[in-house]
Amino acid sequence: MRTLLWTLVVIAGVLGLAPPLAVAGEGLALTPPMGWNSWNKFACDVSEALVKETADALVSSGMKEAGYEYVVIDDCWQVDRDASGKIVVDAERFPSGMKALADDVHSKGLKFGIYSDAGTGTCQHRPGSKGYEEIDAKTYAEWGVDYLKYDWCNSEGQDTRNAYALMSQALRATGRPVVFSICEWGSTQPWLWAPGVGHLWRATGDIQDCWDCGRSWGGMGVVHIIDLMADLYPYSGPGGWNDPDMLEVGNEGLTPTESRAHFSFWALFSAPLMAGNDLRSMSTETRDILTNGEVVAVDQDPLGMQGRRVRDRGALEVWMKPLADGSRAVILFNRGTEAARITARWEDIGLFPGGPAVVRDLWRKADVGTFTASYEAEVEPHGIVMVQVTPTF
Ligand code: GLA
């Protein structure tokens, strides 16, 4: 899909024609964006102090070095509009204003993100951007915003594609490179229309801090999201990513085993990696999951292909993502309630069945040997074994 889009753009350029589709923010998000977002842990309890302390923690924890870059304030920073229509920031929670806060985040070598909504109000009933797209985009650019998450509550019958294109164009008109995060929860199959409009698009309802729960309003646990992502692998790639929502690693609902599975799948999906926990007080175990460089490298692989399920045996599954160097990232996944042995066969992961390949365990961070035809490992319930398989023939 992405290749086709770029091919059309290049052909049009060579022929001296205008590109068939405007590509927003060219050169941005060539690998999935990484950062932190306030919503999963803090909901409306956002403030200037939280953002500054989180930016500090991103640096001191090693997360910045691991690639986390965007510090994004979700809903609830805005309270009103002034007489000229300009958005008014909550002055009690953000006393220095957004420009000063963006400057502070930038001074730490990080980027600054913010949230709005394509409707008349946000999901928490703060002012939305409908009818104010241009003035809001200009305001964000003045402040130094690098990332906009744009939600879909109170959308009042608008067409998703038009509503998101309007803000995409308003951002582009400012001349500031802004990563544009589309958040209509997969409701109108954004993977079919959002490439060129935004850089990432939510593919599902809101993630919940649980393994397999579901909420009546559409919130869902990690396993349901994994299943909804399974068939979307053709629609993701450099510059435009399927977004299975922000991470719950380090919040209370998942066991360490489930958290590693969650993080591994997001990497296999080439998902945006937006931490959603309190970075100021995270455990060493949480930090070690979020900063596992070998798993992050799978997420950030420059080929940018989304991994997919290649074997389904009830509770036991094999998933595979092709990497730029010809190797394969592989997840052995046990959905069941008892430990089980799972086999990845070379023919299932697209390798010559008779050939030797080096297998590296990405959580043990060690080579486990050279294998021919297949690799088998014991996998904990609700757990994964994640390996990289590199053919040597
Ligand atoms: C929606 C979005 C969430 C979050 C909240 C904020 O539910 O999907 O990610 O931004 O709104 O109100």
Short mmCIF file of C-alpha atoms and ligand atoms in Angstrom, two decimals:
data_model
loop_
_atom_site.label_atom_id
_atom_site.label_comp_id
_atom_site.label_asym_id
_atom_site.label_seq_id
_atom_site.Cartn_x
_atom_site.Cartn_y
_atom_site.Cartn_z
CA MET A 1 0.00 0.00 0.00
CA ARG A 2 2.67 2.50 1.07
CA THR A 3 4.98 1.34 -1.69
CA LEU A 4 2.20 1.86 -4.21
CA LEU A 5 1.53 5.35 -2.86
CA TRP A 6 5.17 6.38 -3.09
CA THR A 7 5.50 4.82 -6.54
CA LEU A 8 2.58 6.96 -7.73
CA VAL A 9 4.12 10.05 -6.15
CA VAL A 10 7.47 9.38 -7.84
CA ILE A 11 5.89 8.65 -11.25
CA ALA A 12 3.83 11.84 -10.99
CA GLY A 13 6.98 13.79 -10.08
CA VAL A 14 8.90 12.38 -13.06
CA LEU A 15 6.03 13.25 -15.40
CA GLY A 16 5.83 16.75 -13.95
CA LEU A 17 2.34 16.13 -12.57
CA ALA A 18 1.11 17.14 -9.15
CA PRO A 19 1.28 14.18 -6.75
CA PRO A 20 -2.03 12.29 -6.71
CA LEU A 21 -2.26 12.59 -2.94
CA ALA A 22 -0.80 15.21 -0.66
CA VAL A 23 1.62 13.47 1.69
CA ALA A 24 1.54 15.21 5.06
CA GLY A 25 4.79 15.74 6.87
CA GLU A 26 7.01 13.95 4.41
CA GLY A 27 10.03 12.47 6.07
CA LEU A 28 8.36 12.25 9.47
CA ALA A 29 7.68 9.00 11.33
CA LEU A 30 9.74 6.89 8.93
CA THR A 31 9.95 4.53 11.87
CA PRO A 32 7.11 4.28 14.43
CA PRO A 33 7.02 7.30 16.79
CA MET A 34 8.23 6.66 20.35
CA GLY A 35 7.49 8.67 23.47
CA TRP A 36 5.14 9.04 26.42
CA ASN A 37 1.48 10.06 26.69
CA SER A 38 -0.30 11.11 29.88
CA TRP A 39 -3.69 9.43 29.35
CA ASN A 40 -3.32 5.78 30.40
CA LYS A 41 -1.98 6.59 33.86
CA PHE A 42 -3.06 10.16 34.62
CA ALA A 43 -6.27 10.76 32.62
CA CYS A 44 -7.28 14.39 33.41
CA ASP A 45 -4.72 14.81 36.19
CA VAL A 46 -2.19 16.55 33.92
CA SER A 47 0.02 19.51 34.87
CA GLU A 48 3.14 21.42 33.99
CA ALA A 49 5.01 19.76 36.87
CA LEU A 50 4.06 16.28 35.66
CA VAL A 51 5.24 17.02 32.13
CA LYS A 52 8.56 18.50 33.27
CA GLU A 53 9.24 15.68 35.71
CA THR A 54 8.33 13.10 33.08
CA ALA A 55 10.71 14.70 30.58
CA ASP A 56 13.45 14.53 33.23
CA ALA A 57 12.63 10.89 33.92
CA LEU A 58 12.74 10.05 30.20
CA VAL A 59 16.32 11.28 30.17
CA SER A 60 17.52 9.87 33.52
CA SER A 61 15.93 6.42 33.05
CA GLY A 62 17.70 5.81 29.74
CA MET A 63 14.43 5.90 27.79
CA LYS A 64 15.51 8.86 25.70
CA GLU A 65 18.66 6.98 24.78
CA ALA A 66 16.51 3.96 23.87
CA GLY A 67 14.61 6.15 21.37
CA TYR A 68 11.64 7.62 23.27
CA GLU A 69 11.29 11.17 22.07
CA TYR A 70 7.77 12.69 22.17
CA VAL A 71 6.25 13.91 25.46
CA VAL A 72 2.52 14.18 24.75
CA ILE A 73 -0.17 15.77 26.93
CA ASP A 74 -3.49 14.07 26.24
CA ASP A 75 -6.95 15.46 27.06
CA CYS A 76 -7.78 18.11 29.72
CA TRP A 77 -5.10 20.80 29.28
CA GLN A 78 -7.62 23.18 27.63
CA VAL A 79 -10.52 24.99 29.30
CA ASP A 80 -12.06 27.55 26.96
CA ARG A 81 -11.67 29.83 23.93
CA ASP A 82 -11.05 33.56 24.17
CA ALA A 83 -12.97 36.25 22.26
CA SER A 84 -10.73 35.77 19.21
CA GLY A 85 -11.33 32.01 19.19
CA LYS A 86 -7.87 31.09 20.49
CA ILE A 87 -7.75 28.08 22.78
CA VAL A 88 -7.26 28.87 26.47
CA VAL A 89 -4.91 26.70 28.53
CA ASP A 90 -5.79 25.69 32.12
CA ALA A 91 -3.74 28.36 33.90
CA GLU A 92 -3.89 26.63 37.27
CA ARG A 93 -2.34 23.43 35.98
CA PHE A 94 -0.06 25.04 33.38
CA PRO A 95 0.87 28.40 34.97
CA SER A 96 3.83 29.08 32.65
CA GLY A 97 1.82 28.39 29.49
CA MET A 98 2.43 25.92 26.69
CA LYS A 99 5.20 27.81 24.90
CA ALA A 100 7.36 27.79 28.04
CA LEU A 101 6.57 24.13 28.63
CA ALA A 102 7.45 23.19 25.06
CA ASP A 103 10.72 25.12 25.45
CA ASP A 104 11.49 23.17 28.62
CA VAL A 105 10.83 19.82 26.91
CA HIS A 106 12.92 20.88 23.89
CA SER A 107 15.78 21.97 26.15
CA LYS A 108 16.02 18.33 27.30
CA GLY A 109 16.48 17.15 23.72
CA LEU A 110 12.89 15.87 23.50
CA LYS A 111 9.83 16.78 21.44
CA PHE A 112 6.50 18.15 22.62
CA GLY A 113 3.02 16.88 21.81
CA ILE A 114 -0.53 17.88 22.53
CA TYR A 115 -4.12 16.63 22.03
CA SER A 116 -7.29 17.95 20.46
CA ASP A 117 -10.47 16.61 18.88
CA ALA A 118 -12.07 16.91 15.44
CA GLY A 119 -15.47 17.52 17.02
CA THR A 120 -17.03 20.33 19.01
CA GLY A 121 -15.70 18.95 22.30
CA THR A 122 -13.04 16.48 23.40
CA CYS A 123 -13.94 13.17 25.03
CA GLN A 124 -13.65 14.94 28.40
CA HIS A 125 -15.86 17.82 27.20
CA ARG A 126 -13.10 20.38 26.73
CA PRO A 127 -13.27 22.62 23.63
CA GLY A 128 -12.70 20.70 20.36
CA SER A 129 -11.17 22.05 17.15
CA LYS A 130 -14.19 21.84 14.81
CA GLY A 131 -14.38 25.21 13.04
CA TYR A 132 -11.08 26.32 14.63
CA GLU A 133 -8.67 24.06 12.74
CA GLU A 134 -6.60 26.87 11.24
CA ILE A 135 -6.30 28.99 14.35
CA ASP A 136 -5.49 25.92 16.48
CA ALA A 137 -2.80 24.69 14.08
CA LYS A 138 -1.23 28.17 14.10
CA THR A 139 -1.35 28.30 17.90
CA TYR A 140 0.31 24.89 18.19
CA ALA A 141 3.03 25.95 15.75
CA GLU A 142 3.65 29.16 17.77
CA TRP A 143 4.01 27.08 20.91
CA GLY A 144 6.46 24.66 19.25
CA VAL A 145 4.23 21.59 19.13
CA ASP A 146 5.81 18.60 17.32
CA TYR A 147 2.99 16.04 17.63
CA LEU A 148 -0.80 16.30 17.61
CA LYS A 149 -3.14 13.51 18.68
CA TYR A 150 -6.58 14.27 17.22
CA ASP A 151 -9.60 12.50 18.71
CA TRP A 152 -13.12 11.83 17.42
CA CYS A 153 -15.62 12.52 20.24
CA ASN A 154 -18.59 14.84 19.59
CA SER A 155 -17.83 14.63 15.88
CA GLU A 156 -21.46 15.40 14.97
CA GLY A 157 -21.87 13.45 11.74
CA GLN A 158 -18.69 14.64 10.04
CA ASP A 159 -16.88 12.42 7.55
CA THR A 160 -13.67 11.12 9.10
CA ARG A 161 -11.52 11.54 6.03
CA ASN A 162 -12.60 15.15 5.47
CA ALA A 163 -12.34 16.11 9.12
CA TYR A 164 -8.84 14.69 9.50
CA ALA A 165 -7.70 16.08 6.14
CA LEU A 166 -8.79 19.56 7.27
CA MET A 167 -6.50 19.50 10.31
CA SER A 168 -3.73 17.75 8.36
CA GLN A 169 -3.75 20.60 5.84
CA ALA A 170 -3.92 23.26 8.55
CA LEU A 171 -0.84 21.74 10.21
CA ARG A 172 1.01 21.53 6.92
CA ALA A 173 0.17 25.17 6.14
CA THR A 174 2.05 26.27 9.27
CA GLY A 175 5.29 24.93 7.80
CA ARG A 176 6.14 23.21 11.10
CA PRO A 177 6.78 19.46 10.92
CA VAL A 178 4.12 17.95 13.18
CA VAL A 179 3.47 14.22 13.57
CA PHE A 180 -0.29 13.82 13.15
CA SER A 181 -1.89 11.02 15.18
CA ILE A 182 -5.38 10.08 14.01
CA CYS A 183 -7.63 8.71 16.75
CA GLU A 184 -11.03 7.60 15.43
CA TRP A 185 -10.64 4.15 17.04
CA GLY A 186 -10.62 2.22 13.74
CA SER A 187 -14.28 3.14 13.27
CA THR A 188 -14.04 3.90 9.54
CA GLN A 189 -11.10 1.67 8.57
CA PRO A 190 -8.53 4.49 8.62
CA TRP A 191 -5.84 2.18 7.25
CA LEU A 192 -7.64 2.57 3.89
CA TRP A 193 -7.70 6.40 3.80
CA ALA A 194 -5.31 7.79 6.42
CA PRO A 195 -1.94 7.23 4.65
CA GLY A 196 -0.93 10.70 3.49
CA VAL A 197 -3.35 12.36 5.95
CA GLY A 198 -1.68 11.32 9.21
CA HIS A 199 1.40 9.42 10.35
CA LEU A 200 -0.39 6.95 12.61
CA TRP A 201 -3.99 5.94 13.06
CA ARG A 202 -5.63 4.12 15.91
CA ALA A 203 -6.86 0.76 14.70
CA THR A 204 -8.92 -0.19 17.76
CA GLY A 205 -10.89 1.06 20.75
CA ASP A 206 -9.10 2.26 23.88
CA ILE A 207 -6.61 -0.10 25.46
CA GLN A 208 -7.44 -1.15 29.03
CA ASP A 209 -4.91 -2.11 31.68
CA CYS A 210 -5.80 -5.81 31.55
CA TRP A 211 -4.99 -8.94 29.58
CA ASP A 212 -8.35 -9.89 28.04
CA CYS A 213 -11.13 -7.76 29.56
CA GLY A 214 -13.65 -5.85 27.46
CA ARG A 215 -15.67 -2.74 28.31
CA SER A 216 -19.23 -2.10 27.18
CA TRP A 217 -18.17 1.23 25.58
CA GLY A 218 -15.48 -0.44 23.47
CA GLY A 219 -12.38 -0.40 25.66
CA MET A 220 -10.42 -3.65 25.43
CA GLY A 221 -7.55 -5.65 26.86
CA VAL A 222 -4.24 -6.47 25.20
CA VAL A 223 -5.30 -9.80 23.67
CA HIS A 224 -8.34 -8.34 21.90
CA ILE A 225 -6.15 -5.64 20.40
CA ILE A 226 -3.63 -8.23 19.20
CA ASP A 227 -6.47 -10.05 17.43
CA LEU A 228 -7.82 -6.88 15.80
CA MET A 229 -4.33 -6.01 14.54
CA ALA A 230 -3.71 -9.45 13.04
CA ASP A 231 -5.15 -8.84 9.56
CA LEU A 232 -3.99 -5.23 9.18
CA TYR A 233 -0.39 -6.04 8.26
CA PRO A 234 -0.65 -4.89 4.61
CA TYR A 235 -1.58 -1.33 5.62
CA SER A 236 1.33 -0.15 7.74
CA GLY A 237 4.73 1.19 6.75
CA PRO A 238 7.23 4.07 6.86
CA GLY A 239 5.38 7.36 7.31
CA GLY A 240 2.02 5.77 8.20
CA TRP A 241 1.46 3.23 10.97
CA ASN A 242 -1.40 1.18 12.37
CA ASP A 243 -1.68 2.23 16.04
CA PRO A 244 -2.86 -0.39 18.56
CA ASP A 245 -2.92 2.35 21.26
CA MET A 246 -0.50 3.38 23.97
CA LEU A 247 1.39 1.04 26.25
CA GLU A 248 0.12 -0.23 29.61
CA VAL A 249 3.55 -1.58 30.63
CA GLY A 250 4.26 -0.44 34.20
CA ASN A 251 0.63 0.16 35.18
CA GLU A 252 -1.02 -2.25 37.62
CA GLY A 253 -3.14 -4.56 35.48
CA LEU A 254 -0.67 -6.85 33.71
CA THR A 255 1.74 -9.39 35.18
CA PRO A 256 5.41 -9.05 34.19
CA THR A 257 4.93 -11.98 31.77
CA GLU A 258 1.91 -10.30 30.19
CA SER A 259 3.75 -6.97 30.02
CA ARG A 260 6.61 -8.56 28.10
CA ALA A 261 4.09 -10.17 25.73
CA HIS A 262 2.32 -6.81 25.25
CA PHE A 263 5.58 -4.99 24.49
CA SER A 264 6.85 -7.75 22.19
CA PHE A 265 3.66 -7.69 20.12
CA TRP A 266 3.74 -3.90 19.79
CA ALA A 267 7.29 -4.25 18.44
CA LEU A 268 6.25 -7.03 16.05
CA PHE A 269 3.38 -4.81 14.86
CA SER A 270 5.73 -1.84 14.17
CA ALA A 271 3.45 0.03 16.56
CA PRO A 272 4.09 3.50 17.88
CA LEU A 273 5.68 2.95 21.32
CA MET A 274 4.07 5.53 23.60
CA ALA A 275 4.73 4.65 27.22
CA GLY A 276 1.63 5.16 29.37
CA ASN A 277 2.97 4.72 32.90
CA ASP A 278 4.42 6.99 35.59
CA LEU A 279 8.04 7.24 34.48
CA ARG A 280 9.04 9.05 37.68
CA SER A 281 8.51 6.04 39.88
CA MET A 282 8.74 2.97 37.63
CA SER A 283 10.36 -0.23 38.84
CA THR A 284 13.60 -1.53 37.38
CA GLU A 285 11.61 -4.38 35.85
CA THR A 286 9.33 -1.93 33.99
CA ARG A 287 12.26 0.18 32.85
CA ASP A 288 14.05 -2.93 31.59
CA ILE A 289 11.02 -3.91 29.52
CA LEU A 290 10.58 -0.45 27.98
CA THR A 291 14.29 -0.08 27.21
CA ASN A 292 15.04 -3.56 25.90
CA GLY A 293 17.08 -2.36 22.93
CA GLU A 294 16.79 -5.62 21.00
CA VAL A 295 12.99 -5.56 21.09
CA VAL A 296 12.88 -1.81 20.37
CA ALA A 297 15.12 -2.49 17.36
CA VAL A 298 12.50 -4.90 15.99
CA ASP A 299 9.88 -2.14 16.34
CA GLN A 300 12.14 0.42 14.70
CA ASP A 301 13.38 -1.83 11.89
CA PRO A 302 13.74 0.39 8.80
CA LEU A 303 11.85 -2.00 6.52
CA GLY A 304 8.76 -1.05 8.55
CA MET A 305 6.70 -4.17 7.85
CA GLN A 306 4.00 -5.11 10.33
CA GLY A 307 4.36 -8.69 11.57
CA ARG A 308 1.61 -11.26 11.16
CA ARG A 309 0.32 -14.55 12.49
CA VAL A 310 1.76 -17.47 10.49
CA ARG A 311 0.51 -20.41 12.57
CA ASP A 312 -2.59 -20.79 14.69
CA ARG A 313 -3.08 -23.90 16.78
CA GLY A 314 -5.75 -22.80 19.20
CA ALA A 315 -4.02 -21.34 22.19
CA LEU A 316 -0.56 -21.74 20.64
CA GLU A 317 0.53 -19.40 17.87
CA VAL A 318 3.57 -18.32 15.85
CA TRP A 319 3.92 -14.74 14.59
CA MET A 320 6.62 -13.38 12.26
CA LYS A 321 7.95 -9.98 11.14
CA PRO A 322 10.47 -9.75 8.27
CA LEU A 323 13.41 -7.46 9.08
CA ALA A 324 15.55 -5.33 6.78
CA ASP A 325 18.62 -7.59 7.06
CA GLY A 326 16.71 -10.66 5.85
CA SER A 327 16.26 -12.11 9.33
CA ARG A 328 12.88 -12.71 10.98
CA ALA A 329 11.56 -11.57 14.34
CA VAL A 330 9.42 -14.41 15.68
CA ILE A 331 7.00 -14.58 18.60
CA LEU A 332 5.94 -17.92 20.05
CA PHE A 333 2.68 -17.03 21.82
CA ASN A 334 0.85 -19.06 24.46
CA ARG A 335 -2.66 -17.73 25.14
CA GLY A 336 -3.45 -20.71 27.32
CA THR A 337 -3.35 -21.21 31.07
CA GLU A 338 -0.61 -23.86 31.16
CA ALA A 339 2.98 -23.77 29.96
CA ALA A 340 3.44 -25.35 26.53
CA ARG A 341 6.08 -26.04 23.92
CA ILE A 342 5.68 -24.12 20.66
CA THR A 343 7.57 -24.70 17.40
CA ALA A 344 8.47 -22.12 14.76
CA ARG A 345 9.09 -23.91 11.47
CA TRP A 346 11.29 -22.24 8.91
CA GLU A 347 8.71 -22.83 6.17
CA ASP A 348 6.14 -20.90 8.24
CA ILE A 349 8.43 -17.92 8.73
CA GLY A 350 9.48 -17.71 5.09
CA LEU A 351 12.92 -19.32 5.31
CA PHE A 352 14.38 -22.23 3.33
CA PRO A 353 13.28 -25.28 5.36
CA GLY A 354 16.60 -27.12 5.10
CA GLY A 355 18.84 -24.20 5.98
CA PRO A 356 20.69 -23.45 9.20
CA ALA A 357 19.86 -20.24 11.05
CA VAL A 358 21.12 -18.57 14.20
CA VAL A 359 18.43 -18.07 16.83
CA ARG A 360 18.78 -15.23 19.31
CA ASP A 361 16.45 -14.84 22.29
CA LEU A 362 15.59 -11.13 22.50
CA TRP A 363 14.56 -11.18 26.17
CA ARG A 364 17.47 -13.33 27.36
CA LYS A 365 19.65 -11.20 25.03
CA ALA A 366 21.65 -14.27 24.06
CA ASP A 367 22.14 -16.54 21.05
CA VAL A 368 20.60 -19.91 21.83
CA GLY A 369 22.26 -21.79 18.95
CA THR A 370 22.10 -22.67 15.28
CA PHE A 371 19.04 -24.63 14.22
CA THR A 372 17.88 -26.24 10.98
CA ALA A 373 14.23 -26.37 9.89
CA SER A 374 12.66 -25.24 13.17
CA TYR A 375 13.07 -23.87 16.68
CA GLU A 376 11.03 -24.98 19.67
CA ALA A 377 10.76 -23.47 23.14
CA GLU A 378 8.70 -23.74 26.29
CA VAL A 379 6.36 -20.74 26.68
CA GLU A 380 4.67 -19.59 29.90
CA PRO A 381 0.88 -19.10 29.98
CA HIS A 382 -0.06 -15.58 28.71
CA GLY A 383 3.56 -15.37 27.66
CA ILE A 384 5.84 -15.20 24.68
CA VAL A 385 9.28 -16.26 23.63
CA MET A 386 10.64 -13.72 21.17
CA VAL A 387 13.56 -14.65 18.96
CA GLN A 388 15.37 -13.32 15.93
CA VAL A 389 16.11 -15.99 13.33
CA THR A 390 19.01 -15.16 10.98
CA PRO A 391 19.67 -17.57 8.12
CA THR A 392 23.33 -18.43 7.59
CA PHE A 393 22.92 -20.09 4.19
C1 GLA B 1 -10.43 8.81 23.77
C2 GLA B 1 -9.10 8.34 23.21
C3 GLA B 1 -8.15 8.07 24.36
C4 GLA B 1 -7.95 9.35 25.16
C5 GLA B 1 -9.29 9.86 25.66
C6 GLA B 1 -9.17 11.24 26.27
O1 GLA B 1 -11.07 7.81 24.49
O2 GLA B 1 -9.26 7.17 22.43
O3 GLA B 1 -6.90 7.59 23.89
O4 GLA B 1 -7.32 10.31 24.36
O5 GLA B 1 -10.23 9.97 24.59
O6 GLA B 1 -10.39 11.75 26.68
#
